[in-house]
Coordinates of C-alpha atoms in Angstrom, one line a residue:
Chain A
M1 CA 0.2 -0.2 0.0
P2 CA 1.3 3.6 -0.9
A3 CA 1.8 5.8 2.0
I4 CA -1.4 8.0 2.7
V5 CA -1.1 11.2 4.4
E6 CA -4.2 13.4 5.5
S7 CA -4.4 16.9 6.0
V8 CA -6.9 19.0 7.2
P9 CA -6.0 22.6 6.2
N10 CA -8.2 25.0 8.3
F11 CA -8.9 28.4 6.0
S12 CA -9.9 31.8 7.3
E13 CA -13.3 32.2 5.0
G14 CA -16.9 30.5 4.8
R15 CA -18.2 32.9 3.3
R16 CA -17.2 33.6 -0.1
K17 CA -17.7 30.6 -1.9
E18 CA -15.5 31.5 -5.5
V19 CA -13.0 32.2 -3.1
I20 CA -13.3 28.6 -1.3
D21 CA -13.5 27.2 -4.3
A22 CA -10.4 28.6 -5.8
I23 CA -8.2 27.0 -2.4
V24 CA -9.8 23.5 -3.2
S25 CA -9.2 22.9 -6.5
S26 CA -5.8 24.5 -6.3
M27 CA -5.4 21.5 -3.7
R28 CA -7.2 18.9 -6.1
S29 CA -4.7 20.1 -9.0
V30 CA -1.7 18.1 -7.4
P31 CA -2.1 14.4 -9.3
G32 CA -3.0 11.5 -6.3
I33 CA -5.3 14.3 -3.9
K34 CA -8.4 13.3 -3.5
I35 CA -10.4 15.7 -1.5
L36 CA -12.4 13.6 1.4
D37 CA -14.5 16.7 2.6
V38 CA -15.3 20.6 2.7
E39 CA -16.6 21.6 5.3
T40 CA -17.5 25.8 5.8
D41 CA -19.1 28.0 8.4
P42 CA -20.0 31.0 7.8
D43 CA -20.5 32.3 11.3
H44 CA -16.9 31.3 12.1
N45 CA -16.1 32.8 8.8
R46 CA -13.8 29.8 8.7
S47 CA -13.5 26.1 6.3
V48 CA -12.5 22.9 7.2
I49 CA -10.5 21.1 3.8
T50 CA -9.9 17.1 4.5
L51 CA -7.7 15.8 2.1
I52 CA -5.7 12.5 1.7
G53 CA -2.4 12.2 -0.8
D54 CA 1.3 10.8 -0.4
K55 CA 4.1 11.8 1.3
S56 CA 5.1 14.2 -1.6
S57 CA 1.8 15.2 -3.4
I58 CA 0.2 16.2 -0.3
Q59 CA 3.3 18.3 0.3
E60 CA 2.4 20.0 -3.1
A61 CA -1.2 20.6 -2.4
T62 CA -1.1 21.8 0.6
F63 CA 1.6 24.8 -0.3
R64 CA -0.3 25.1 -3.4
G65 CA -3.7 26.2 -0.3
A66 CA -1.5 28.0 1.3
K67 CA -0.2 29.8 -1.8
T68 CA -3.7 30.6 -2.8
A69 CA -5.4 31.5 0.5
S70 CA -2.7 34.1 0.8
E71 CA -3.8 35.7 -2.4
L72 CA -7.6 36.0 -2.2
I73 CA -8.0 36.1 2.0
D74 CA -7.4 39.7 4.1
L75 CA -7.1 38.8 7.6
T76 CA -7.0 42.1 7.9
K77 CA -10.8 42.4 6.8
H78 CA -11.8 39.1 8.4
K79 CA -14.3 39.0 11.1
G80 CA -15.4 35.2 12.3
Q81 CA -16.5 33.9 16.0
H82 CA -13.3 31.3 15.8
P83 CA -9.9 32.4 16.8
R84 CA -7.3 33.0 13.8
I85 CA -3.9 34.0 12.9
G86 CA -3.6 33.7 9.5
A87 CA -5.8 33.3 6.0
L88 CA -4.5 29.1 6.3
D89 CA -4.6 29.6 9.7
V90 CA -3.9 26.1 10.7
L91 CA -2.4 22.5 9.0
P92 CA -2.2 19.5 10.5
F93 CA -0.5 16.8 9.1
V94 CA -2.0 12.8 10.3
P95 CA -0.2 9.3 9.4
I96 CA -3.5 7.1 7.9
S97 CA -1.7 4.5 6.6
G98 CA 1.9 3.1 5.6
V99 CA 3.5 6.3 7.5
T100 CA 5.3 7.7 10.5
M101 CA 4.0 10.4 13.1
E102 CA 8.3 11.0 12.5
E103 CA 7.7 11.2 8.5
C104 CA 4.5 13.4 9.1
V105 CA 7.3 15.7 11.5
D106 CA 9.1 15.8 8.4
I107 CA 6.3 17.1 6.0
A108 CA 5.2 19.5 8.5
N109 CA 9.2 20.8 8.8
S110 CA 9.1 21.2 4.9
V111 CA 5.9 22.4 4.0
G112 CA 6.3 24.5 6.4
S113 CA 9.6 26.2 5.4
R114 CA 8.6 26.8 1.9
I115 CA 5.9 28.3 3.0
G116 CA 8.0 31.0 5.2
T117 CA 10.5 31.1 2.5
E118 CA 8.7 31.2 -0.8
L119 CA 5.3 33.4 0.7
K120 CA 6.9 35.1 3.4
I121 CA 4.8 34.1 5.8
P122 CA 6.1 32.9 9.6
V123 CA 5.1 29.5 10.4
Y124 CA 4.9 27.9 14.1
L125 CA 4.8 24.2 14.7
Y126 CA 2.9 23.0 17.0
E127 CA 2.0 19.5 18.8
S128 CA 4.1 16.7 17.4
A129 CA 5.7 18.9 14.9
A130 CA 6.7 21.3 17.9
K131 CA 10.4 22.2 18.1
K132 CA 9.4 23.6 21.5
P133 CA 7.3 22.4 24.6
E134 CA 5.1 25.5 25.0
R135 CA 4.3 25.2 21.2
V136 CA 2.5 21.7 21.7
N137 CA -0.9 23.5 22.1
L138 CA -1.9 25.2 19.4
E139 CA -3.9 27.4 21.5
D140 CA -0.8 28.9 23.2
V141 CA 0.3 29.1 19.2
R142 CA -2.0 30.9 18.6
R143 CA -2.8 33.4 21.7
G144 CA -3.1 37.0 20.5
E145 CA -4.6 35.8 17.5
F146 CA -3.8 38.0 14.3
E147 CA -3.9 41.3 15.5
G148 CA -2.3 40.7 18.8
L149 CA 0.7 38.5 17.0
R150 CA 0.8 41.3 14.5
D151 CA 2.6 43.1 17.8
A152 CA 3.8 40.5 20.2
I153 CA 5.8 39.3 17.1
L154 CA 8.0 42.6 16.8
T155 CA 8.9 42.2 20.7
D156 CA 7.9 38.9 22.0
E157 CA 10.9 36.9 21.6
S158 CA 9.1 33.9 22.6
R159 CA 6.6 34.6 19.5
N160 CA 9.9 34.7 16.9
P161 CA 8.8 32.1 14.3
D162 CA 10.4 28.6 13.7
Y163 CA 10.2 29.5 9.6
G164 CA 9.8 32.6 8.0
P165 CA 10.0 36.8 8.5
P166 CA 9.8 37.6 12.4
K167 CA 6.6 39.6 11.3
L168 CA 3.8 39.0 10.4
H169 CA 2.7 38.8 6.1
P170 CA 0.4 41.9 6.0
T171 CA -2.9 40.0 5.1
A172 CA -1.9 36.4 5.4
G173 CA -0.9 36.6 9.0
A174 CA 1.3 33.3 10.2
V175 CA -0.1 29.6 9.9
A176 CA 0.3 26.3 12.5
V177 CA 1.8 23.9 10.6
G178 CA 1.5 20.7 12.7
A179 CA 1.9 17.4 12.9
R180 CA -0.8 14.7 14.9
M181 CA -3.0 11.3 15.3
P182 CA -6.4 11.4 13.5
L183 CA -8.9 12.4 16.0
V184 CA -11.7 9.7 16.8
A185 CA -14.7 11.6 18.4
F186 CA -16.6 8.8 20.4
N187 CA -19.9 10.1 22.4
V188 CA -21.6 7.8 24.7
N189 CA -25.2 8.3 25.9
L190 CA -26.6 7.3 29.3
K191 CA -29.7 6.3 30.3
S192 CA -30.0 9.2 32.5
N193 CA -30.9 12.8 32.9
D194 CA -28.6 13.5 35.4
I195 CA -25.8 16.0 34.3
G196 CA -23.3 15.6 37.4
I197 CA -23.1 11.7 36.3
A198 CA -21.7 12.3 32.3
K199 CA -19.4 15.7 33.9
A200 CA -18.5 13.6 37.0
I201 CA -18.1 10.3 34.5
A202 CA -16.0 12.7 31.9
K203 CA -13.9 14.3 34.7
K204 CA -13.0 10.7 35.5
I205 CA -11.6 9.6 31.9
R206 CA -9.9 12.9 30.9
T207 CA -6.3 13.5 30.7
S208 CA -6.9 16.9 31.9
S209 CA -8.1 15.3 35.4
G210 CA -5.7 12.7 35.5
G211 CA -7.3 10.3 33.7
F212 CA -6.3 7.9 30.3
P213 CA -3.8 9.9 28.5
K214 CA -5.0 11.9 25.0
V215 CA -8.6 11.4 26.0
K216 CA -10.3 15.0 26.0
A217 CA -14.2 14.6 27.6
L218 CA -16.7 16.3 28.5
G219 CA -20.6 15.6 30.5
L220 CA -23.5 17.1 27.8
M221 CA -27.0 17.3 28.5
L222 CA -29.0 16.4 24.8
A223 CA -32.0 18.5 25.6
A224 CA -34.1 16.9 22.8
K225 CA -33.5 13.5 24.0
G226 CA -33.5 13.9 27.5
I227 CA -30.7 12.1 28.5
V228 CA -26.5 13.2 29.3
Q229 CA -23.8 12.1 27.1
V230 CA -19.9 11.9 28.0
S231 CA -18.3 13.6 24.4
M232 CA -15.2 12.6 23.7
N233 CA -12.1 12.9 21.6
L234 CA -9.6 10.6 21.5
T235 CA -6.3 12.7 20.0
D236 CA -4.5 9.1 19.5
Y237 CA -6.1 5.5 19.9
T238 CA -3.4 4.1 19.7
V239 CA -2.6 5.2 23.2
T240 CA -6.2 4.9 24.2
G241 CA -8.9 3.6 22.5
I242 CA -12.0 3.4 21.8
P243 CA -13.0 -0.2 24.2
T244 CA -10.7 1.2 27.0
V245 CA -13.2 4.6 27.4
F246 CA -16.4 2.4 26.7
E247 CA -15.8 -0.6 28.5
A248 CA -14.4 2.7 31.7
I249 CA -17.6 4.5 31.3
R250 CA -19.9 1.5 31.7
K251 CA -18.5 0.8 34.4
E252 CA -18.4 3.9 36.2
A253 CA -21.7 4.3 35.4
H254 CA -23.0 1.1 36.3
E255 CA -21.4 2.7 40.1
R256 CA -23.9 5.2 39.8
G257 CA -27.2 2.8 38.6
V258 CA -26.9 4.3 35.1
E259 CA -26.4 2.1 32.2
I260 CA -25.3 2.9 28.7
M261 CA -27.8 4.0 26.4
E262 CA -25.9 3.9 22.7
S263 CA -23.2 5.4 21.5
E264 CA -22.0 7.8 18.5
I265 CA -19.2 7.8 16.6
I266 CA -18.9 10.6 14.8
G267 CA -17.6 11.6 11.2
L268 CA -14.2 9.0 10.1
V269 CA -12.7 6.4 12.1
P270 CA -9.4 4.8 11.5
L271 CA -9.2 0.9 10.8
D272 CA -7.3 0.3 13.1
A273 CA -9.6 1.8 16.2
L274 CA -12.1 -0.9 14.5
C275 CA -10.2 -3.0 14.9
D276 CA -9.3 -2.6 18.6
V277 CA -13.0 -2.7 19.0
A278 CA -13.4 -6.6 17.1
K279 CA -9.9 -7.2 19.3
V280 CA -11.1 -6.5 23.0
S281 CA -14.5 -7.3 22.3
L282 CA -14.2 -10.8 21.0
K283 CA -11.3 -11.6 22.9
V284 CA -8.8 -11.7 19.5
P285 CA -5.8 -11.2 20.5
G286 CA -4.3 -11.3 17.1
F287 CA -6.0 -9.0 14.7
T288 CA -5.2 -6.8 12.9
S289 CA -6.5 -4.7 10.0
N290 CA -4.1 -6.8 7.8
Q291 CA -7.5 -9.5 8.3
V292 CA -9.7 -7.0 6.2
L293 CA -10.5 -8.2 3.0
E294 CA -11.4 -4.7 1.5
R295 CA -7.9 -3.4 2.6
K296 CA -6.4 -6.5 0.5
V297 CA -7.8 -5.1 -2.5
W298 CA -7.1 -1.5 -1.9
D299 CA -3.1 -2.4 -1.4
Chain B
M1 CA -15.6 2.7 -5.5
P2 CA -15.6 0.1 -8.6
A3 CA -17.4 -2.9 -8.0
I4 CA -15.3 -5.6 -6.8
V5 CA -16.0 -9.6 -7.4
E6 CA -13.8 -12.5 -5.3
S7 CA -13.4 -15.3 -6.8
V8 CA -12.0 -18.5 -5.4
P9 CA -11.4 -21.3 -7.9
N10 CA -9.9 -24.4 -6.4
F11 CA -7.2 -26.4 -8.9
S12 CA -7.0 -30.7 -9.0
E13 CA -2.9 -29.7 -8.3
G14 CA -1.1 -29.6 -5.3
R15 CA 2.0 -30.6 -6.4
R16 CA 3.6 -29.4 -9.8
K17 CA 5.1 -25.9 -8.9
E18 CA 4.9 -24.7 -12.5
V19 CA 1.3 -26.1 -13.3
I20 CA 0.7 -24.1 -10.3
D21 CA 2.7 -21.2 -11.7
A22 CA 0.9 -21.1 -15.2
I23 CA -2.6 -21.1 -14.2
V24 CA -1.9 -18.0 -11.5
S25 CA 0.0 -16.2 -14.2
S26 CA -2.3 -17.0 -17.0
M27 CA -5.0 -15.1 -14.6
R28 CA -3.1 -12.3 -13.2
S29 CA -1.9 -11.7 -17.0
V30 CA -5.7 -9.6 -17.2
P31 CA -5.4 -6.2 -16.5
G32 CA -7.3 -5.1 -13.4
I33 CA -6.9 -8.3 -11.6
K34 CA -5.0 -8.7 -8.0
I35 CA -4.2 -12.4 -6.7
L36 CA -5.1 -11.8 -3.0
D37 CA -3.7 -15.9 -2.1
V38 CA -2.5 -18.5 -3.2
E39 CA -2.5 -21.9 -0.9
T40 CA -1.2 -25.1 -1.9
D41 CA -1.7 -28.1 -0.3
P42 CA 0.5 -31.5 -1.5
D43 CA -1.9 -33.9 0.5
H44 CA -5.4 -33.4 -0.7
N45 CA -3.3 -32.4 -4.4
R46 CA -5.3 -28.9 -4.5
S47 CA -4.6 -25.2 -4.4
V48 CA -7.2 -22.8 -3.8
I49 CA -6.4 -19.5 -5.0
T50 CA -7.8 -15.7 -3.8
L51 CA -8.1 -13.6 -6.9
I52 CA -10.6 -9.9 -6.8
G53 CA -11.3 -7.9 -10.5
D54 CA -14.1 -6.0 -11.5
K55 CA -17.2 -7.5 -13.1
S56 CA -15.9 -8.2 -16.6
S57 CA -12.0 -8.4 -15.5
I58 CA -12.5 -12.2 -13.2
Q59 CA -14.9 -13.8 -15.7
E60 CA -11.7 -13.1 -18.5
A61 CA -9.4 -14.1 -15.2
T62 CA -11.7 -17.0 -13.8
F63 CA -12.1 -18.1 -18.1
R64 CA -8.4 -17.8 -19.1
G65 CA -7.4 -19.8 -14.9
A66 CA -9.5 -22.7 -16.6
K67 CA -8.7 -23.4 -19.8
T68 CA -5.2 -23.2 -18.6
A69 CA -5.9 -25.8 -15.9
S70 CA -7.9 -28.0 -18.8
E71 CA -4.1 -27.7 -20.5
L72 CA -2.0 -28.8 -17.7
I73 CA -3.7 -30.9 -15.4
D74 CA -5.2 -34.4 -16.3
L75 CA -7.5 -36.1 -13.9
T76 CA -6.8 -39.2 -15.2
K77 CA -3.8 -39.6 -13.6
H78 CA -4.8 -37.2 -10.4
K79 CA -4.6 -38.6 -6.9
G80 CA -5.4 -36.4 -4.3
Q81 CA -7.3 -36.8 -0.4
H82 CA -10.0 -33.7 -1.5
P83 CA -12.9 -34.6 -3.5
R84 CA -13.1 -33.6 -6.9
I85 CA -14.5 -33.7 -10.3
G86 CA -12.7 -31.6 -12.2
A87 CA -9.0 -29.8 -13.4
L88 CA -10.3 -26.6 -12.2
D89 CA -13.2 -28.0 -9.8
V90 CA -14.9 -25.7 -7.6
L91 CA -15.3 -21.7 -9.4
P92 CA -17.4 -19.3 -7.3
F93 CA -18.3 -15.2 -7.2
V94 CA -18.1 -13.9 -4.0
P95 CA -19.7 -10.0 -4.0
I96 CA -17.4 -8.0 -2.0
S97 CA -18.2 -4.4 -2.9
G98 CA -20.9 -2.6 -5.4
V99 CA -22.0 -5.4 -6.8
T100 CA -25.0 -7.4 -5.7
M101 CA -25.0 -11.5 -5.7
E102 CA -27.4 -11.3 -8.8
E103 CA -24.3 -10.2 -10.7
C104 CA -22.8 -12.8 -9.4
V105 CA -24.6 -15.3 -10.5
D106 CA -25.1 -13.5 -13.5
I107 CA -21.4 -13.7 -13.8
A108 CA -21.2 -17.3 -13.1
N109 CA -23.7 -18.2 -16.0
S110 CA -21.6 -16.1 -18.6
V111 CA -17.8 -17.6 -17.5
G112 CA -20.0 -20.9 -17.2
S113 CA -21.3 -20.6 -20.5
R114 CA -18.0 -20.3 -22.1
I115 CA -16.4 -22.7 -20.5
G116 CA -19.5 -24.7 -21.6
T117 CA -18.8 -24.0 -25.1
E118 CA -15.3 -22.8 -25.5
L119 CA -14.0 -25.7 -23.6
K120 CA -16.3 -28.5 -23.7
I121 CA -16.2 -28.9 -20.2
P122 CA -19.4 -30.0 -18.3
V123 CA -20.9 -26.7 -16.0
Y124 CA -23.0 -27.4 -12.8
L125 CA -24.1 -24.0 -11.3
Y126 CA -24.7 -24.3 -7.1
E127 CA -25.4 -22.7 -4.5
S128 CA -26.6 -18.8 -4.8
A129 CA -26.0 -19.6 -8.7
A130 CA -28.1 -23.1 -9.0
K131 CA -30.7 -23.7 -11.2
K132 CA -32.2 -26.8 -9.7
P133 CA -32.2 -27.0 -5.7
E134 CA -30.8 -30.1 -5.6
R135 CA -27.2 -28.2 -7.1
V136 CA -27.5 -25.5 -4.1
N137 CA -25.4 -27.6 -2.2
L138 CA -21.8 -28.5 -3.5
E139 CA -21.5 -32.2 -2.4
D140 CA -24.4 -33.2 -3.8
V141 CA -22.9 -31.8 -7.2
R142 CA -19.8 -33.2 -6.6
R143 CA -20.8 -37.1 -5.5
G144 CA -19.1 -39.6 -7.0
E145 CA -16.1 -37.5 -7.8
F146 CA -14.8 -37.4 -11.4
E147 CA -14.8 -40.9 -11.7
G148 CA -18.3 -41.6 -10.8
L149 CA -19.8 -38.5 -12.5
R150 CA -17.9 -39.7 -15.8
D151 CA -20.2 -42.7 -15.6
A152 CA -23.3 -41.2 -14.4
I153 CA -23.4 -38.0 -16.4
L154 CA -23.8 -40.9 -19.3
T155 CA -26.8 -42.6 -17.7
D156 CA -28.4 -40.0 -15.1
E157 CA -30.5 -37.6 -16.4
S158 CA -30.5 -35.9 -13.4
R159 CA -26.5 -34.9 -13.6
N160 CA -27.4 -33.8 -17.0
P161 CA -24.8 -30.4 -17.0
D162 CA -26.5 -26.9 -17.2
Y163 CA -23.8 -25.4 -19.4
G164 CA -21.3 -28.0 -22.2
P165 CA -21.8 -31.0 -23.5
P166 CA -23.5 -34.2 -21.4
K167 CA -20.3 -36.3 -20.8
L168 CA -17.2 -35.4 -18.9
H169 CA -13.7 -33.9 -20.9
P170 CA -11.7 -36.6 -21.3
T171 CA -8.6 -35.0 -19.1
A172 CA -11.0 -31.5 -17.7
G173 CA -13.7 -33.5 -16.4
A174 CA -16.5 -31.0 -15.2
V175 CA -16.8 -27.3 -13.0
A176 CA -19.1 -26.4 -10.3
V177 CA -19.7 -22.7 -11.3
G178 CA -21.4 -21.2 -8.1
A179 CA -21.8 -17.5 -6.3
R180 CA -21.8 -17.2 -2.9
M181 CA -21.2 -14.9 0.0
P182 CA -18.1 -14.3 1.6
L183 CA -17.1 -16.8 4.4
V184 CA -16.3 -15.8 7.9
A185 CA -14.4 -18.5 9.4
F186 CA -14.6 -17.4 13.1
N187 CA -13.6 -20.0 16.0
V188 CA -14.2 -19.4 19.7
N189 CA -11.8 -21.4 22.7
L190 CA -13.7 -22.4 25.9
K191 CA -12.0 -22.3 29.2
S192 CA -12.9 -26.3 29.3
N193 CA -11.0 -29.3 28.2
D194 CA -14.8 -30.8 27.8
I195 CA -15.2 -31.8 24.0
G196 CA -19.0 -32.7 25.3
I197 CA -19.5 -28.8 25.7
A198 CA -18.0 -27.5 22.7
K199 CA -20.2 -30.3 20.4
A200 CA -23.4 -29.9 22.4
I201 CA -22.9 -25.6 22.0
A202 CA -22.0 -26.6 17.9
K203 CA -25.3 -28.0 18.1
K204 CA -27.2 -25.3 19.2
I205 CA -26.3 -22.5 16.8
R206 CA -25.6 -24.4 13.6
T207 CA -28.0 -24.3 11.0
S208 CA -28.3 -28.0 10.6
S209 CA -29.5 -29.3 14.0
G210 CA -32.1 -26.0 14.3
G211 CA -29.9 -23.6 15.0
F212 CA -29.3 -19.9 13.2
P213 CA -29.3 -19.2 9.9
K214 CA -26.6 -19.4 7.2
V215 CA -23.8 -21.4 10.3
K216 CA -21.3 -24.0 10.2
A217 CA -20.2 -25.3 13.7
L218 CA -18.6 -28.1 14.9
G219 CA -16.9 -28.8 18.5
L220 CA -13.5 -29.6 18.8
M221 CA -10.3 -30.4 20.7
L222 CA -7.7 -28.6 20.6
A223 CA -5.4 -31.2 22.2
A224 CA -2.1 -29.2 22.4
K225 CA -3.8 -26.6 24.6
G226 CA -6.0 -28.7 26.3
I227 CA -8.7 -26.8 25.0
V228 CA -11.8 -27.2 23.1
Q229 CA -13.4 -24.9 20.7
V230 CA -16.5 -23.8 18.5
S231 CA -15.3 -24.0 15.2
M232 CA -17.6 -21.9 12.8
N233 CA -17.8 -21.2 9.0
L234 CA -20.6 -18.1 8.6
T235 CA -21.9 -18.4 5.3
D236 CA -24.0 -15.7 5.4
Y237 CA -22.8 -13.1 7.7
T238 CA -25.3 -10.5 6.9
V239 CA -27.7 -13.2 8.0
T240 CA -25.9 -14.3 11.0
G241 CA -22.7 -12.5 12.2
I242 CA -20.4 -12.2 14.6
P243 CA -21.8 -10.5 17.3
T244 CA -24.4 -13.1 17.3
V245 CA -22.6 -16.3 17.8
F246 CA -20.1 -14.8 20.0
E247 CA -22.9 -13.7 22.3
A248 CA -25.2 -17.2 21.8
I249 CA -21.7 -19.1 22.6
R250 CA -21.0 -17.0 25.9
K251 CA -24.3 -17.7 27.0
E252 CA -24.9 -21.7 26.7
A253 CA -21.0 -21.8 27.7
H254 CA -22.1 -19.5 31.2
E255 CA -25.2 -21.8 31.1
R256 CA -22.7 -24.7 32.0
G257 CA -20.1 -23.0 34.1
V258 CA -17.9 -22.1 31.1
E259 CA -16.4 -19.0 29.7
I260 CA -14.6 -17.8 27.1
M261 CA -11.0 -18.2 26.4
E262 CA -10.5 -15.8 23.5
S263 CA -11.5 -16.2 19.7
E264 CA -9.5 -16.2 16.6
I265 CA -11.1 -14.6 13.0
I266 CA -9.5 -17.0 10.2
G267 CA -8.5 -15.6 7.2
L268 CA -10.0 -12.4 5.9
V269 CA -12.9 -11.2 7.0
P270 CA -15.5 -8.3 5.2
L271 CA -15.1 -4.7 6.6
D272 CA -18.9 -4.9 7.1
A273 CA -18.6 -8.0 9.2
L274 CA -16.0 -6.4 11.3
C275 CA -18.3 -2.7 11.6
D276 CA -20.9 -5.1 13.0
V277 CA -19.3 -6.0 15.6
A278 CA -18.3 -2.6 17.0
K279 CA -22.2 -1.8 16.3
V280 CA -22.9 -4.5 18.4
S281 CA -20.2 -4.2 21.0
L282 CA -20.4 0.0 21.9
K283 CA -24.5 -0.1 20.7
V284 CA -23.7 2.1 17.8
P285 CA -27.1 1.6 16.2
G286 CA -26.2 3.7 12.8
F287 CA -22.7 2.3 12.5
T288 CA -21.8 1.6 8.4
S289 CA -18.4 0.8 6.8
N290 CA -19.0 4.4 4.9
Q291 CA -17.5 5.9 8.2
V292 CA -14.3 4.0 8.1
L293 CA -11.6 6.7 7.3
E294 CA -9.2 4.1 4.7
R295 CA -12.6 3.4 2.9
K296 CA -13.0 6.9 2.1
V297 CA -9.2 6.8 1.0
W298 CA -9.6 3.6 -1.8
D299 CA -12.9 4.5 -2.3

């Protein structure tokens, strides 16, 4: 199987269809690239595009997307609810198949370097690609947004970019380029309307309050259904997978006298994350995605 | 996604490597064909080849395989433990993706007709492709083997082929051509050395003794491990899937004071059969294989 790298660039334009189309077209024009999804949000004035390609085509495509965005989006005129520092705001590379995280870090570096040099846009490397611990979290990189960073980059040495000039591009701003695992968005609904229980379970399992590593979790009320939900992002399913959190929630809920009603897998899930479910629930220790028939077909 | 049809032809040659290679090469020579697996068994003197292609290439490839086998294998000189009626003995077509069982029946008919007309080999249609109820079971079609069928076809009207001449090809015999669902070979090991329990559970769940439809099951002793196993073939996982038999075995074993030790999925498993596992064990009613990331990549 050829290596498959995913990228999920976020662009600061969610209203002008012709601009979004031009950005998508410029990325799609690279042979071997497949655009999986384009989500535009007029309120956030932001578009999130999901594309895949091999190690080489994904670099060329995302560079072209950055270039087109820098030509068509003017951040001095951009308004929207979502925090942003650039026309192309965030550019993560995600290992899907036949490619390591280290290679995705290399890709982030080489695309980041090109954006810095050729487009004169400062680049901050984040998450697994971060060169400094204080840049692992995207929120920290994006602090102050375009308007705040425009001043800070000139005076605060800690805001020096990893690539590109030490000042914002006048209209395109800066870009956060990173490497991360695919996200798994997994929610578990409880047969209860007690938001306290959902919040307590979320707190038990999430990383930030001492639970499982690589888990973000919130307790939510689903008013329309009259039930509560533990809503999760698994930021590295190879560290903490779906069966682990499902079983933990089942146990925590059971101890509080509550049962699981049903679950939801939101959006796309990597095949390996699904194989983990079979492995645990059927007790098939040796099972791997190499045994999935379609994988042989597609390889 | 282009339609994907699998075929699993069984050839009556498991010893002469050059013959097996020639058969594989003749099938591989069709553009769009991928050979997934070649299993040769010298004791059975038989090879089972798994290949995939689109609706058109799979027909051409399997016809070429039939032709090569008819030129290189002489059943009058063939000895082996496995029952067989032909050089190419069995030729099933299996719907994998974007193709219906009805289309696979059409494919069986058109390849069968070509084998009958061009190679002068009688063809019996079996399983979903059977035109007569008494030919649904492959065992019935193969009754008497090459040597017995050679005489019976001349005298017994019920052995008249569906395509081709009403007498065996002198060296290549006859072929059973069919259409069937992909098999799922699934075994559950019990924490017990009581073969009676494994046999009783197998009897409870298999079709032939009034259990679930489309399930073959045997109770076996795994002498080396000192435990017993319920060994299954799910012949249509869309009718009875992995989670159904797993849960039934768990319950039946539990009632007999025995727990499940582990399971095995043998060989390849269709993605949809795996998605069923997630659906049941995580209680995700709406989950489908369209949410598997790699599927988007490969589509």
